[in-house]
Short mmCIF file of C-alpha atoms in Angstrom, two decimals:
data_model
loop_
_atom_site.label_atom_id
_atom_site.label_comp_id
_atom_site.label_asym_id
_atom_site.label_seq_id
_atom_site.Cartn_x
_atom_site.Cartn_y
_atom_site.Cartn_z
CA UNK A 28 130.05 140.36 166.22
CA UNK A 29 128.26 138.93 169.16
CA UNK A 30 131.18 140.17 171.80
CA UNK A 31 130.91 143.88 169.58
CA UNK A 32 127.07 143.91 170.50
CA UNK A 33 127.55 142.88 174.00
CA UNK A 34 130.18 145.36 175.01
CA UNK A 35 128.34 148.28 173.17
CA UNK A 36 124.45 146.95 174.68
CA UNK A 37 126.73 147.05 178.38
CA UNK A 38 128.16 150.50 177.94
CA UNK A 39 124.69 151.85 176.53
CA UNK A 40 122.48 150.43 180.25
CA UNK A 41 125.51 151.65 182.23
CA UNK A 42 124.74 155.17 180.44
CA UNK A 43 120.92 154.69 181.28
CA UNK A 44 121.63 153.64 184.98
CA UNK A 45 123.77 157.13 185.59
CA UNK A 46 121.11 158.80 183.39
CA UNK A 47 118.28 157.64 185.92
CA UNK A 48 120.42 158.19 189.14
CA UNK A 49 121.60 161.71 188.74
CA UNK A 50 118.30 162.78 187.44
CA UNK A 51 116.03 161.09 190.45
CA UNK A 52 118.59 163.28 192.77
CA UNK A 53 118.72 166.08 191.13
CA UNK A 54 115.13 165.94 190.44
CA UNK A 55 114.46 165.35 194.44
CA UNK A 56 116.93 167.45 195.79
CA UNK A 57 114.28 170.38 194.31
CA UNK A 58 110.85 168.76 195.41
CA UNK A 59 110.57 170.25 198.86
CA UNK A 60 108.10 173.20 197.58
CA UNK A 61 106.20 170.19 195.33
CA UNK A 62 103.60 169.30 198.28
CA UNK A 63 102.80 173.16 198.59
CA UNK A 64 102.11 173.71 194.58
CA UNK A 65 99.54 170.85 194.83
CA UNK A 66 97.59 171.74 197.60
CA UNK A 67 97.68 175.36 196.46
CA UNK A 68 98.96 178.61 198.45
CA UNK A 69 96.36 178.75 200.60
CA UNK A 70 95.98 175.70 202.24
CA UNK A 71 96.91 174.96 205.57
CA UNK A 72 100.98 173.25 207.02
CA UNK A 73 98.89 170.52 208.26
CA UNK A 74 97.41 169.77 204.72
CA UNK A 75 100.91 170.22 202.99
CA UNK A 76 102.64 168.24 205.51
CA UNK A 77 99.76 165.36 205.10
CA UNK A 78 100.41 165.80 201.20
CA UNK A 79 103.75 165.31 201.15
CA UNK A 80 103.52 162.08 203.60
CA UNK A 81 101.10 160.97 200.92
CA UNK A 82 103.74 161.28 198.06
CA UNK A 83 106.00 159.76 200.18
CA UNK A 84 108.47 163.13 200.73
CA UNK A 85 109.26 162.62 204.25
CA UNK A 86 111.18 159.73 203.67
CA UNK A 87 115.02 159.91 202.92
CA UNK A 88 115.99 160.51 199.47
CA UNK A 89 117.54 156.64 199.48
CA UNK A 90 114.84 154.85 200.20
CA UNK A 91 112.56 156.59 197.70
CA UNK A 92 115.01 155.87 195.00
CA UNK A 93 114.73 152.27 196.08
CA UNK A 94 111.29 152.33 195.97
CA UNK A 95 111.16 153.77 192.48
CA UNK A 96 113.60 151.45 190.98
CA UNK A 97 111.91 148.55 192.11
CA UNK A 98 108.82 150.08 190.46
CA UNK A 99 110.74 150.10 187.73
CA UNK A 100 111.63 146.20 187.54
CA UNK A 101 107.92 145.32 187.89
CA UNK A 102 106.81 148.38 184.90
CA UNK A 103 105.47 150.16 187.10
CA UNK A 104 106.96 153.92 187.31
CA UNK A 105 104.48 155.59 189.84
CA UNK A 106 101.75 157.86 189.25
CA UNK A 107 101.67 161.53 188.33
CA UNK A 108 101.53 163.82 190.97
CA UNK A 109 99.16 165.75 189.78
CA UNK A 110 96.37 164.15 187.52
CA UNK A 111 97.05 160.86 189.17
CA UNK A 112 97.30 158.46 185.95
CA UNK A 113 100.40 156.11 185.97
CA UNK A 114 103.06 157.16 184.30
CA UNK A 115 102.93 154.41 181.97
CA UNK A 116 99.86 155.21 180.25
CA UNK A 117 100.62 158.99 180.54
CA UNK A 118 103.80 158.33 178.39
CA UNK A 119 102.39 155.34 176.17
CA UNK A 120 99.61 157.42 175.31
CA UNK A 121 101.86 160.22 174.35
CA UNK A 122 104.89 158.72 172.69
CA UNK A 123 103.68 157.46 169.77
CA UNK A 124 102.73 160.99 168.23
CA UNK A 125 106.18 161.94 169.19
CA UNK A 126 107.82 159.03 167.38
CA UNK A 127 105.88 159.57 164.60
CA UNK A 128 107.60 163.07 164.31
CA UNK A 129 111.05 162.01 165.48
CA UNK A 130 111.46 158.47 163.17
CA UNK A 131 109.52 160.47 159.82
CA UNK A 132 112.20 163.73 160.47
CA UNK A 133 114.97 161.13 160.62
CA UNK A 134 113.84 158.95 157.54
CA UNK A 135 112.74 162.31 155.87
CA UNK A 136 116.31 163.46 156.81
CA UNK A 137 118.96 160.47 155.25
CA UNK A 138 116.71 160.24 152.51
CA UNK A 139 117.18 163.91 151.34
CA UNK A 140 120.51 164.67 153.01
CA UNK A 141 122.09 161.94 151.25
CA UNK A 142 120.90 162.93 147.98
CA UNK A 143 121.94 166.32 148.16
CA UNK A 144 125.18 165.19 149.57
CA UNK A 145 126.12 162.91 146.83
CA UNK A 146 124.56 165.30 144.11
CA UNK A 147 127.07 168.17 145.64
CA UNK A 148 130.21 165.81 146.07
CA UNK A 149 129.92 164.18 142.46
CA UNK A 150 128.63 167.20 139.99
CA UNK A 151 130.40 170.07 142.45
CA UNK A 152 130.30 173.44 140.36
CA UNK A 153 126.96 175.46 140.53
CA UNK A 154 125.11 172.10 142.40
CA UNK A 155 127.70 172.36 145.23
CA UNK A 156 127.87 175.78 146.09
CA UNK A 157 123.83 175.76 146.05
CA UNK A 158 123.99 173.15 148.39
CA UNK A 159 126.28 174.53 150.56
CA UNK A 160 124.54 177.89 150.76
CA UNK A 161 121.08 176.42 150.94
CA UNK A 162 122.58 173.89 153.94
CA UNK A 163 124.04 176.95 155.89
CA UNK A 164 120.61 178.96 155.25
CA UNK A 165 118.45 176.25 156.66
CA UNK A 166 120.95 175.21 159.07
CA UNK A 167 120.72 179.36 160.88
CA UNK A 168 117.32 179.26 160.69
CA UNK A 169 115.43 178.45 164.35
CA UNK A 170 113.02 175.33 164.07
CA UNK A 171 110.54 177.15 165.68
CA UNK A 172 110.68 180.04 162.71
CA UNK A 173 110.65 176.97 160.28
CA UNK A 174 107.49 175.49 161.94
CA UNK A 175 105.75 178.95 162.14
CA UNK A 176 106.60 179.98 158.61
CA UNK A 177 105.11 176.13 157.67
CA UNK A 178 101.99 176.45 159.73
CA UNK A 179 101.19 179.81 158.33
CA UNK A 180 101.67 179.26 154.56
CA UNK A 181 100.72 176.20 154.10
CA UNK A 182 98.07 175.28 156.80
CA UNK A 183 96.50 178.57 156.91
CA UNK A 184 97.00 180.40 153.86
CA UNK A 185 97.08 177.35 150.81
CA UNK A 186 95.05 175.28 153.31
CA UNK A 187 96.52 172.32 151.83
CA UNK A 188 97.68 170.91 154.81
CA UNK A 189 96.20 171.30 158.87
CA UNK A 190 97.95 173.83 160.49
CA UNK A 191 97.24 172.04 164.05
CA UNK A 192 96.00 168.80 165.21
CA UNK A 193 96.69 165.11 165.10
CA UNK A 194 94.64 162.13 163.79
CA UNK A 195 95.65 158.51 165.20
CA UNK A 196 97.09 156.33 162.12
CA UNK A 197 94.19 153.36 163.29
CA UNK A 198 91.66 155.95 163.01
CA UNK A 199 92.86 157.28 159.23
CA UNK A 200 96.21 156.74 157.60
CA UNK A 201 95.74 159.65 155.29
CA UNK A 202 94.51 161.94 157.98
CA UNK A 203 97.53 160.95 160.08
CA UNK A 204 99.97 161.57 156.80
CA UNK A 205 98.45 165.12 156.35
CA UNK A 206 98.83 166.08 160.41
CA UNK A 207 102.48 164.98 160.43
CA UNK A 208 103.73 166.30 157.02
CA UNK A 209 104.35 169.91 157.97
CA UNK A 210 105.64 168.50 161.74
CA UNK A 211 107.84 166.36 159.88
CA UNK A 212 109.54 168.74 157.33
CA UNK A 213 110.00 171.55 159.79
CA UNK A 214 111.60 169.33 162.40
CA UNK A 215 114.32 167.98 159.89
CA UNK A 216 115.35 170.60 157.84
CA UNK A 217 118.39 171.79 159.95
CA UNK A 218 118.74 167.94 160.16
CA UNK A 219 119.33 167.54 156.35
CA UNK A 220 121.73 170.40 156.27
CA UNK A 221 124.18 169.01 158.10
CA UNK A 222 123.97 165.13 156.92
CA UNK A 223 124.65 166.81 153.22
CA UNK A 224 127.10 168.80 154.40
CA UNK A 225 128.60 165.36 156.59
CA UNK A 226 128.04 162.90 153.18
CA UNK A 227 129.76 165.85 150.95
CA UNK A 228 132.55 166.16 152.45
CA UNK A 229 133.36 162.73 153.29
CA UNK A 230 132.50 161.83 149.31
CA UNK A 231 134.70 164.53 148.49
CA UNK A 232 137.78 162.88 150.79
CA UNK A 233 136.86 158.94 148.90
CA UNK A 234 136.95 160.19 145.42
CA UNK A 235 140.43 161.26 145.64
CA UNK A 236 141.66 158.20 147.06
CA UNK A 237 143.66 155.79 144.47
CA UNK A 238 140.66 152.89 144.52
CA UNK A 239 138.20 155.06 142.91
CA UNK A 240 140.62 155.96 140.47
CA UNK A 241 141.28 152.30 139.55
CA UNK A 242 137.67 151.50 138.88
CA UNK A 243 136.72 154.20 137.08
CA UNK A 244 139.88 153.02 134.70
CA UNK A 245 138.58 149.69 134.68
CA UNK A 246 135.21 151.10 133.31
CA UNK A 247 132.66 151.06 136.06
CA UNK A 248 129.85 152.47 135.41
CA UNK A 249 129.77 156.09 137.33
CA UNK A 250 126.98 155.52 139.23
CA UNK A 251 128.08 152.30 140.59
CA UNK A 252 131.42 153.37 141.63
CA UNK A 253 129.33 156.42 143.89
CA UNK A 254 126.42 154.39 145.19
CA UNK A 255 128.44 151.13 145.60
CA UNK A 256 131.81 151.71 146.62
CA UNK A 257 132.05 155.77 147.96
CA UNK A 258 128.65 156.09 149.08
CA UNK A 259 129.55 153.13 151.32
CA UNK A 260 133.10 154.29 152.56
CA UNK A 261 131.56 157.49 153.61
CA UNK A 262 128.58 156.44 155.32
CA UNK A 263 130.28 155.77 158.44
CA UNK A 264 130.15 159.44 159.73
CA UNK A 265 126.95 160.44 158.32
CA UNK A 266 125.81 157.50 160.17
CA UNK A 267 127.14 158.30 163.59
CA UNK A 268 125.79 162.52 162.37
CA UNK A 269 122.46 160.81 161.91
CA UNK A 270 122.26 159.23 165.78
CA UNK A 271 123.02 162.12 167.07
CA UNK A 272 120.46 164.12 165.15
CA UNK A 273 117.95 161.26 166.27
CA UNK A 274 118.33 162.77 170.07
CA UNK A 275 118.71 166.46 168.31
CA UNK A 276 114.88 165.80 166.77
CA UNK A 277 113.58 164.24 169.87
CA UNK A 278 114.25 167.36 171.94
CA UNK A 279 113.41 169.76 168.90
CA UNK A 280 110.05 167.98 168.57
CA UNK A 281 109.26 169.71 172.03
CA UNK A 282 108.78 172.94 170.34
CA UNK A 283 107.40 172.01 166.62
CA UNK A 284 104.44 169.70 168.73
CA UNK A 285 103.79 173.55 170.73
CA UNK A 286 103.55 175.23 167.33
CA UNK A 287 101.08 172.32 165.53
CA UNK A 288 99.35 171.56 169.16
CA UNK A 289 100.15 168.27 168.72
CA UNK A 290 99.53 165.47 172.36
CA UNK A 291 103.26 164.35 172.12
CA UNK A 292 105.68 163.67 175.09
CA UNK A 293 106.94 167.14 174.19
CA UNK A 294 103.91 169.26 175.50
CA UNK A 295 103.86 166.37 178.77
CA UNK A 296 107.98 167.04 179.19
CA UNK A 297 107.45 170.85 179.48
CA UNK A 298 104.28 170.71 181.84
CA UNK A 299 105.86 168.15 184.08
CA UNK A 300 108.92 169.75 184.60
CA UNK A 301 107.83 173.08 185.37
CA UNK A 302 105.10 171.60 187.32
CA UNK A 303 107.54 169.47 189.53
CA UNK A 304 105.58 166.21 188.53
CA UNK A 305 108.74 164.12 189.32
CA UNK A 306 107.06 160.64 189.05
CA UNK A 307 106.07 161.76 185.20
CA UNK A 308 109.40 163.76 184.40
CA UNK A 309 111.65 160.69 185.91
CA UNK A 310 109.23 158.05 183.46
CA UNK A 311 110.35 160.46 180.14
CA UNK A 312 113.51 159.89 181.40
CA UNK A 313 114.08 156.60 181.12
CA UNK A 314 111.80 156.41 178.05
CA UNK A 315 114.15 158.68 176.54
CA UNK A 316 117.24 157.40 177.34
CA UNK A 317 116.47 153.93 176.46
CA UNK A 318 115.19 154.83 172.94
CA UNK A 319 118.41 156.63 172.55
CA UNK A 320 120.18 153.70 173.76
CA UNK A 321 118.62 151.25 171.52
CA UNK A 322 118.93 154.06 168.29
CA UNK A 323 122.85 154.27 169.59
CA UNK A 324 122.94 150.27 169.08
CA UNK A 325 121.46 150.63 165.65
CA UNK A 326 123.73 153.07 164.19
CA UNK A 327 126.78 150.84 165.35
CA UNK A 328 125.51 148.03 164.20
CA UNK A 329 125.19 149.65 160.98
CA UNK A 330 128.61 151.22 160.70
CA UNK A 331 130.28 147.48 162.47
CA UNK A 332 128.29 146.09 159.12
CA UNK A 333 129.97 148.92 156.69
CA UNK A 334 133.40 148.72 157.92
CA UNK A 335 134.43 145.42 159.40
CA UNK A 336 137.66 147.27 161.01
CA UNK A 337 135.19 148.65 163.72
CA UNK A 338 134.16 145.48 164.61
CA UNK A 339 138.09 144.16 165.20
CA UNK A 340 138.63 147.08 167.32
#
């Protein structure tokens, strides 16, 4: 188990390393305009040039990487461009609100997808086909449309829930419940369409296979035999669906924290990258790719502890 953890934690930081490389020269292969925007249009080529020796610019492209990735051994990832705050606290500040969206979508998301999964694979009939055609409805329908429709009925209409906003958990749990709540439900409902539609179909392949036919004849109880033993055998690929949908709702939450003007990394992404703030962009980067990385080890660890096979190969 160790030697399965090492080789996947290995593959996952070689990911992050390319992640971080081809983005810092990508990312600097556009920044030659970047001095200009922050100094404005009207200022002067001597002011320009003396901005971009400030930022560092007129040094090659190699040593600036250095520079950053030694920054990044220490935790220190530079400051912003623009407002000058480090990038640390920018994103620290910032990611919590977004996690709060991402991890409550993805609970929110295996809690209900599963359900309707193994209600649509075990009663079929009129319960499966409303599944289906509910999971295909919500799975066409744009998140930002889902958000809107949200915000509008509930927040504004019904006023039972704020339509935009965001209250810090220290400073009230049940104000930071209510801000979330319509975030949370319109960010993972094309999420739970697809892990039913993964956890029916892969129920629907165990039940036919000759071991759930032996213990139903040796009288399990029928709840036990889903739950226990199919649930179980299928959970591998809804497991792997559900990583991926992790990354899916951490980009989606971009546009459901512009609908409920909520401070996430989102709104920060989107500003920094069309602003050229390279420092900030390059700090979501690796952020980003290291959550993923560490979700990524989760979900095999989880599917190495259902199905030992994985773990052999």
């Amino acid at each position: 188990m160790l030697s399965f953890l090492l080789r996947r934690l290995v593959a996952g930081l070689l990911t992050v390393v390319t992640i971080c490389v081809v983005g810092f020269f990508l990312l600097y292969a556009n920044s030659s305009d970047v001095a200009r925007r922050i100094v404005g249009d009207l200022a002067s080529p001597e002011i320009v040039a003396r901005k971009a020796e400030e930022l560092g610019l007129d040094r090659p492209v190699v040593t600036q990487f250095a520079d950053w990735v030694g920054g990044v051994f220490t935790g220190d990832l530079g400051r912003s461009w623009f407002s000058g705050q480090p990038v640390v606290a920018a994103i620290s500040g910032r990611l919590p609100v977004t996690l709060s969206l991402t991890i409550g979508a993805v609970l929110l998301t295996a809690i209900v997808g599963v359900l309707l999964g193994v209600a649509a694979a075990s009663r079929r009939g009129a319960v499966d086909r409303a599944v289906q055609t509910s999971s295909i409805v919500a799975a066409a329908i744009p998140g930002f449309l889902v958000a809107l429709i949200l915000a509008l009925i509930f927040g504004i209409w019904l006023r039972w829930l704020p339509a935009t906003g965001y209250v810090r958990p220290e400073d009230s749990l049940t104000g930071w419940l209510s801000t979330i709540t319509l975030p949370v439900i319109a960010l993972s409902i094309g999420a739970i369409a697809s892990i039913a539609q993964q956890v029916r179909g892969s129920m629907v392949d165990a039940l036919r296979l000759d071991y759930v036919r032996t213990l139903r004849a040796h009288g399990l109880p029928r709840h036990r035999v889903l739950y226990r033993h199919v649930l179980r055998n299928a959970a591998g690929p809804a497991l792997s669906v559900l990583g991926l949908q992790f990354v899916v709702l951490f980009g989606g939450a971009v546009v459901v924290e512009q609908v409920f003007s909520l401070p996430g990394v989102g709104q920060t992404a989107v500003s920094a990258t069309v602003g050229g703030d390279i420092p900030l962009v390059m700090g979501i980067l690796v952020a980003t790719a290291i959550l993923v990385l560490v979700v990524n080890l989760v979900v095999d660890l989880l599917q190495a502890w259902l199905n030992p096979r994985m773990r052999m190969s």
